[in-house]
mmCIF file of C-alpha atoms in Angstrom:
data_model
loop_
_atom_site.group_PDB
_atom_site.id
_atom_site.type_symbol
_atom_site.label_atom_id
_atom_site.label_comp_id
_atom_site.label_asym_id
_atom_site.label_seq_id
_atom_site.Cartn_x
_atom_site.Cartn_y
_atom_site.Cartn_z
ATOM 1 C CA ASN A 1 0.000 0.000 0.000
ATOM 2 C CA GLY A 2 1.040 3.638 -0.280
ATOM 3 C CA GLY A 3 0.938 4.520 3.398
ATOM 4 C CA PHE A 4 -1.074 7.264 5.093
ATOM 5 C CA GLY A 5 -1.542 10.205 2.713
ATOM 6 C CA GLY A 6 0.335 9.863 -0.555
ATOM 7 C CA GLY A 7 -2.473 11.279 -2.707
ATOM 8 C CA ASN A 8 -1.772 12.640 -6.164
ATOM 9 C CA GLY A 9 -2.084 16.314 -7.059
ATOM 10 C CA ASN A 10 -4.346 17.103 -10.017
ATOM 11 C CA ALA A 11 -4.122 20.160 -12.259
ATOM 12 C CA GLY A 12 -7.356 22.150 -12.435
ATOM 13 C CA SER A 13 -8.797 24.439 -15.073
ATOM 14 C CA ARG A 14 -7.000 27.447 -13.501
ATOM 15 C CA GLY A 15 -3.646 25.779 -13.835
ATOM 16 C CA GLY A 16 -1.318 24.177 -11.317
ATOM 17 C CA ASP A 17 -2.027 21.688 -8.580
ATOM 18 C CA GLY A 18 -1.411 21.424 -4.874
ATOM 19 C CA GLY A 19 1.384 18.929 -5.260
ATOM 20 C CA GLY A 20 1.512 15.286 -4.246
ATOM 21 C CA GLY A 21 0.886 14.215 -0.661
ATOM 22 C CA GLY A 22 3.513 12.501 1.446
ATOM 23 C CA GLY A 23 3.227 8.734 1.906
ATOM 24 C CA MET A 24 3.837 7.833 5.560
ATOM 25 C CA GLY A 25 3.846 4.398 7.163
ATOM 26 C CA GLY A 26 3.292 1.583 4.673
ATOM 27 C CA ALA A 27 1.883 -0.745 7.336
ATOM 28 C CA LEU A 28 1.140 1.458 10.352
ATOM 29 C CA PHE A 29 0.771 5.214 10.957
ATOM 30 C CA ASN A 30 0.711 6.149 14.634
ATOM 31 C CA ASP A 31 -1.016 9.532 14.904
ATOM 32 C CA ALA A 32 -0.009 10.903 18.325
ATOM 33 C CA GLY A 33 -1.040 7.684 20.050
ATOM 34 C CA THR A 34 0.648 4.861 21.935
ATOM 35 C CA VAL A 35 1.710 1.678 20.137
ATOM 36 C CA THR A 36 3.344 -1.356 21.749
ATOM 37 C CA LEU A 37 4.320 -4.319 19.567
ATOM 38 C CA SER A 38 5.996 -7.590 20.496
ATOM 39 C CA GLN A 39 7.087 -10.400 18.165
ATOM 40 C CA VAL A 40 5.622 -8.954 14.970
ATOM 41 C CA SER A 41 7.086 -9.023 11.447
ATOM 42 C CA PHE A 42 6.756 -6.218 8.883
ATOM 43 C CA SER A 43 7.843 -7.007 5.333
ATOM 44 C CA GLY A 44 6.737 -6.127 1.808
ATOM 45 C CA ASN A 45 5.153 -2.796 2.730
ATOM 46 C CA ASP A 46 5.709 0.524 0.966
ATOM 47 C CA ALA A 47 5.157 4.219 1.630
ATOM 48 C CA GLN A 48 4.965 6.169 -1.607
ATOM 49 C CA GLY A 49 4.570 9.899 -2.094
ATOM 50 C CA GLY A 50 1.917 11.159 -4.473
ATOM 51 C CA ASP A 51 2.579 12.293 -8.016
ATOM 52 C CA SER A 52 1.999 15.820 -9.267
ATOM 53 C CA SER A 53 1.494 17.166 -12.757
ATOM 54 C CA THR A 54 2.781 20.720 -12.177
ATOM 55 C CA GLY A 55 3.488 20.993 -8.425
ATOM 56 C CA PHE A 56 6.014 19.298 -6.220
ATOM 57 C CA PRO A 57 5.695 15.521 -5.718
ATOM 58 C CA GLY A 58 5.263 13.975 -2.280
ATOM 59 C CA SER A 59 7.992 12.207 -0.323
ATOM 60 C CA GLY A 60 7.798 8.712 1.148
ATOM 61 C CA TYR A 61 8.653 8.137 4.825
ATOM 62 C CA GLY A 62 8.492 4.994 6.956
ATOM 63 C CA GLY A 63 8.202 2.001 4.639
ATOM 64 C CA ALA A 64 6.678 -0.063 7.449
ATOM 65 C CA LEU A 65 6.086 2.238 10.445
ATOM 66 C CA PHE A 66 5.575 5.983 10.887
ATOM 67 C CA ASN A 67 5.413 7.375 14.420
ATOM 68 C CA TYR A 68 3.971 10.910 14.402
ATOM 69 C CA THR A 69 4.402 12.686 17.745
ATOM 70 C CA GLY A 70 3.449 9.497 19.552
ATOM 71 C CA GLN A 71 4.946 6.772 21.707
ATOM 72 C CA MET A 72 6.074 3.558 20.039
ATOM 73 C CA ALA A 73 7.692 0.564 21.762
ATOM 74 C CA LEU A 74 8.922 -2.439 19.760
ATOM 75 C CA ASN A 75 10.227 -5.628 21.367
ATOM 76 C CA PHE A 76 11.546 -8.619 19.343
ATOM 77 C CA VAL A 77 10.172 -7.146 16.103
ATOM 78 C CA THR A 78 11.458 -7.777 12.569
ATOM 79 C CA VAL A 79 11.249 -4.943 10.020
ATOM 80 C CA ALA A 80 12.777 -5.985 6.685
ATOM 81 C CA GLY A 81 12.206 -5.677 2.965
ATOM 82 C CA ASN A 82 10.050 -2.533 2.979
ATOM 83 C CA THR A 83 10.124 0.379 0.536
ATOM 84 C CA VAL A 84 9.880 4.169 0.497
ATOM 85 C CA LYS A 85 9.469 6.038 -2.762
ATOM 86 C CA ALA A 86 9.031 9.654 -3.739
ATOM 87 C CA GLY A 87 6.319 10.626 -6.185
ATOM 88 C CA GLY A 88 7.044 12.040 -9.611
ATOM 89 C CA SER A 89 6.299 15.308 -11.363
ATOM 90 C CA GLN A 90 6.157 16.206 -15.011
ATOM 91 C CA TYR A 91 7.692 19.638 -14.513
ATOM 92 C CA ARG A 92 9.739 19.400 -11.338
ATOM 93 C CA PRO A 93 13.318 18.079 -11.376
ATOM 94 C CA ALA A 94 14.328 14.741 -9.969
ATOM 95 C CA GLY A 95 15.140 15.103 -6.287
ATOM 96 C CA SER A 96 12.234 17.471 -5.569
ATOM 97 C CA ALA A 97 11.034 14.836 -3.076
ATOM 98 C CA ASN A 98 12.757 11.962 -1.353
ATOM 99 C CA GLY A 99 12.164 8.666 0.388
ATOM 100 C CA THR A 100 13.849 7.625 3.619
ATOM 101 C CA GLY A 101 13.187 5.597 6.732
ATOM 102 C CA THR A 102 12.770 2.431 4.703
ATOM 103 C CA GLY A 103 11.759 0.614 7.886
ATOM 104 C CA ILE A 104 10.791 3.159 10.540
ATOM 105 C CA TYR A 105 10.381 6.953 10.643
ATOM 106 C CA SER A 106 9.703 8.661 13.992
ATOM 107 C CA LEU A 107 8.803 12.353 13.857
ATOM 108 C CA GLY A 108 8.139 14.876 16.626
ATOM 109 C CA ASP A 109 6.204 17.988 15.545
ATOM 110 C CA GLY A 110 5.831 21.160 17.602
ATOM 111 C CA ARG A 111 2.710 21.998 15.596
ATOM 112 C CA CYS A 112 1.068 18.605 15.932
ATOM 113 C CA ASN A 113 -2.219 20.056 17.203
ATOM 114 C CA VAL A 114 -2.644 22.519 14.333
ATOM 115 C CA GLY A 115 -5.694 21.697 12.243
ATOM 116 C CA GLY A 116 -7.606 19.986 15.035
ATOM 117 C CA ASN A 117 -5.357 16.977 15.519
ATOM 118 C CA SER A 118 -5.634 15.584 19.057
ATOM 119 C CA CYS A 119 -2.076 15.757 20.386
ATOM 120 C CA THR A 120 -1.062 15.643 24.027
ATOM 121 C CA GLY A 121 2.477 16.830 23.353
ATOM 122 C CA THR A 122 5.057 17.718 20.736
ATOM 123 C CA SER A 123 7.487 14.825 21.218
ATOM 124 C CA ALA A 124 7.874 11.452 19.530
ATOM 125 C CA THR A 125 9.465 8.571 21.441
ATOM 126 C CA LEU A 126 10.692 5.286 20.011
ATOM 127 C CA GLU A 127 11.882 2.412 22.205
ATOM 128 C CA LEU A 128 13.448 -0.438 20.240
ATOM 129 C CA ASN A 129 14.668 -3.636 21.896
ATOM 130 C CA HIS A 130 15.958 -6.952 20.511
ATOM 131 C CA SER A 131 14.656 -5.986 17.066
ATOM 132 C CA ILE A 132 15.795 -6.019 13.445
ATOM 133 C CA VAL A 133 15.493 -2.988 11.173
ATOM 134 C CA ASP A 134 16.997 -4.102 7.898
ATOM 135 C CA ALA A 135 17.754 -2.019 4.853
ATOM 136 C CA GLY A 136 14.910 -1.715 2.385
ATOM 137 C CA SER A 137 14.512 0.180 -0.858
ATOM 138 C CA GLY A 138 14.486 3.973 -1.049
ATOM 139 C CA THR A 139 16.049 7.080 -2.535
ATOM 140 C CA GLY A 140 19.842 7.014 -2.752
ATOM 141 C CA GLY A 141 21.274 7.287 0.738
ATOM 142 C CA ALA A 142 17.988 6.342 2.419
ATOM 143 C CA GLN A 143 18.349 5.221 6.032
ATOM 144 C CA ALA A 144 16.558 2.187 7.457
ATOM 145 C CA LEU A 145 15.601 4.044 10.672
ATOM 146 C CA VAL A 146 15.105 7.797 11.045
ATOM 147 C CA ILE A 147 14.553 9.878 14.208
ATOM 148 C CA HIS A 148 13.583 13.448 13.313
ATOM 149 C CA SER A 149 11.729 16.524 14.554
ATOM 150 C CA ILE A 150 10.250 19.685 13.036
ATOM 151 C CA ASN A 151 8.696 22.972 14.210
ATOM 152 C CA SER A 152 10.579 22.942 17.543
ATOM 153 C CA GLY A 153 9.218 19.509 18.450
ATOM 154 C CA SER A 154 11.444 16.758 19.826
ATOM 155 C CA SER A 155 12.106 13.140 18.987
ATOM 156 C CA THR A 156 13.881 10.702 21.299
ATOM 157 C CA SER A 157 14.911 7.074 21.023
ATOM 158 C CA SER A 158 16.176 4.345 23.314
ATOM 159 C CA GLY A 159 16.550 0.594 23.640
ATOM 160 C CA ASP A 160 19.183 -2.090 23.396
ATOM 161 C CA THR A 161 20.401 -5.191 21.532
ATOM 162 C CA ASN A 162 19.220 -4.304 18.039
ATOM 163 C CA LEU A 163 20.333 -5.067 14.494
ATOM 164 C CA VAL A 164 19.927 -1.813 12.538
ATOM 165 C CA ALA A 165 21.280 -1.630 9.008
ATOM 166 C CA SER A 166 21.557 2.172 8.970
ATOM 167 C CA HIS A 167 20.041 5.065 10.837
ATOM 168 C CA SER A 168 19.825 8.795 11.383
ATOM 169 C CA GLY A 169 19.454 10.024 14.953
ATOM 170 C CA PHE A 170 18.844 6.725 16.737
ATOM 171 C CA THR A 171 20.517 6.690 20.175
ATOM 172 C CA GLY A 172 19.550 3.192 21.350
ATOM 173 C CA GLY A 173 21.864 0.206 21.462
ATOM 174 C CA ILE A 174 22.928 -1.486 18.218
ATOM 175 C CA VAL A 175 24.894 -4.734 18.351
ATOM 176 C CA SER A 176 25.418 -4.971 14.589
ATOM 177 C CA SER A 177 24.712 -3.158 11.325
ATOM 178 C CA THR A 178 25.642 -6.226 9.301
ATOM 179 C CA ALA A 179 22.949 -7.546 6.973
ATOM 180 C CA PRO A 180 20.811 -9.900 9.101
ATOM 181 C CA ASN A 181 20.671 -12.616 6.405
ATOM 182 C CA LEU A 182 16.940 -13.309 6.538
ATOM 183 C CA ALA A 183 15.018 -15.703 4.327
ATOM 184 C CA ASN A 184 12.722 -14.094 1.766
ATOM 185 C CA LEU A 185 8.969 -14.188 2.093
ATOM 186 C CA PRO A 186 7.368 -16.877 -0.091
ATOM 187 C CA THR A 187 6.232 -15.694 -3.516
ATOM 188 C CA VAL A 188 2.647 -16.564 -2.607
ATOM 189 C CA LEU A 189 1.710 -15.712 0.971
ATOM 190 C CA HIS A 190 -0.085 -18.483 2.831
ATOM 191 C CA GLY A 191 -0.342 -17.167 6.364
ATOM 192 C CA GLY A 192 0.728 -18.965 9.493
ATOM 193 C CA MET A 193 4.231 -20.212 10.178
ATOM 194 C CA VAL A 194 5.674 -19.842 6.667
ATOM 195 C CA ASP A 195 5.111 -16.107 6.144
ATOM 196 C CA VAL A 196 7.996 -14.834 8.262
ATOM 197 C CA ARG A 197 11.571 -13.637 7.648
ATOM 198 C CA LEU A 198 13.546 -16.404 9.317
ATOM 199 C CA PRO A 199 17.240 -15.790 10.152
ATOM 200 C CA GLN A 200 19.482 -18.035 8.091
ATOM 201 C CA THR A 201 22.593 -19.906 9.181
ATOM 202 C CA GLY A 202 25.304 -17.392 10.023
ATOM 203 C CA SER A 203 22.874 -14.540 10.710
ATOM 204 C CA PRO A 204 24.114 -12.107 13.389
ATOM 205 C CA ALA A 205 20.600 -12.295 14.877
ATOM 206 C CA ILE A 206 21.054 -15.908 16.024
ATOM 207 C CA ASP A 207 21.598 -16.322 19.775
ATOM 208 C CA ALA A 208 22.260 -12.569 20.100
ATOM 209 C CA GLY A 209 19.089 -11.450 21.925
ATOM 210 C CA GLY A 210 18.405 -10.937 25.595
ATOM 211 C CA ALA A 211 15.613 -12.242 27.809
ATOM 212 C CA CYS A 212 12.639 -13.086 25.616
ATOM 213 C CA PRO A 213 9.100 -14.478 25.738
ATOM 214 C CA GLY A 214 8.781 -18.260 25.936
ATOM 215 C CA THR A 215 7.646 -18.567 22.304
ATOM 216 C CA ASP A 216 8.201 -16.579 19.103
ATOM 217 C CA GLN A 217 5.689 -15.041 16.690
ATOM 218 C CA ARG A 218 4.728 -18.506 15.421
ATOM 219 C CA GLY A 219 4.518 -20.192 18.819
ATOM 220 C CA VAL A 220 7.924 -21.869 18.457
ATOM 221 C CA ALA A 221 9.736 -22.287 21.790
ATOM 222 C CA ARG A 222 12.462 -19.775 22.624
ATOM 223 C CA PRO A 223 15.403 -20.068 22.851
ATOM 224 C CA GLN A 224 16.437 -22.828 20.451
ATOM 225 C CA GLY A 225 20.156 -22.254 21.017
ATOM 226 C CA ASN A 226 22.313 -20.735 23.719
ATOM 227 C CA ALA A 227 20.230 -17.534 23.742
ATOM 228 C CA CYS A 228 17.185 -16.057 22.024
ATOM 229 C CA ASP A 229 17.461 -14.796 18.458
ATOM 230 C CA ILE A 230 16.974 -11.092 17.796
ATOM 231 C CA GLY A 231 13.751 -10.372 15.927
ATOM 232 C CA ALA A 232 10.269 -11.849 15.791
ATOM 233 C CA VAL A 233 11.138 -15.464 14.960
ATOM 234 C CA GLU A 234 13.514 -18.104 16.261
ATOM 235 C CA LEU A 235 15.595 -20.353 14.018
ATOM 236 C CA ARG A 236 15.025 -24.035 14.736
ATOM 237 C CA PRO A 237 18.200 -25.996 13.951
ATOM 238 C CA GLY A 238 17.623 -28.358 11.042
ATOM 239 C CA SER A 239 14.328 -26.717 10.046
ATOM 240 C CA SER A 240 13.603 -24.331 7.167
ATOM 241 C CA TYR A 241 10.537 -22.774 8.827
#
């Protein structure tokens, strides 16, 4: 899907258009709320900015998750293989919009309550623990995880024992930025135990997590090795799922 927003601008009879909307959060857009997720996988999502005929195109932020002036806590979560993409414009040059935060984008906005939005503050907080945020697809130089603020708002981050491919502004603990070596999703999704991004042999996620729930996203017992695997699913030795 295109994420929250991401509408196209249309030229009217008086010329020009309002530009393309920004695409934010391909799977989940947290609008000044509180989100807590444990042992969840996000893959194959996209946040795409809207196109424009004469105005500026929209940018794409947060291929899987967009946290707008809210509180988001992720524990043993896998975010991998998501996409951000800027919209296009017939008359504006390439680079007029961008796409970043291929996995997660967390934004604090000092003007969050403008326009009637129900905001209790101007700060975004992201807590990330024992989770994978892998590189996805985006504009050149796109980061997998972005912590940002605008209009004198603030954006903070914390957590520990994470695999994060690349980031801007994240201050939590990262044990590795090496590619996590996850299996691809099946070509046809079936649901259940097969539709996950399982760490493969040699993955830095294996046995690298801390204290974890007794089972993973699929109900498989944790740990299977000397320690729990980072991310939503646990590799079972000798098994491909």
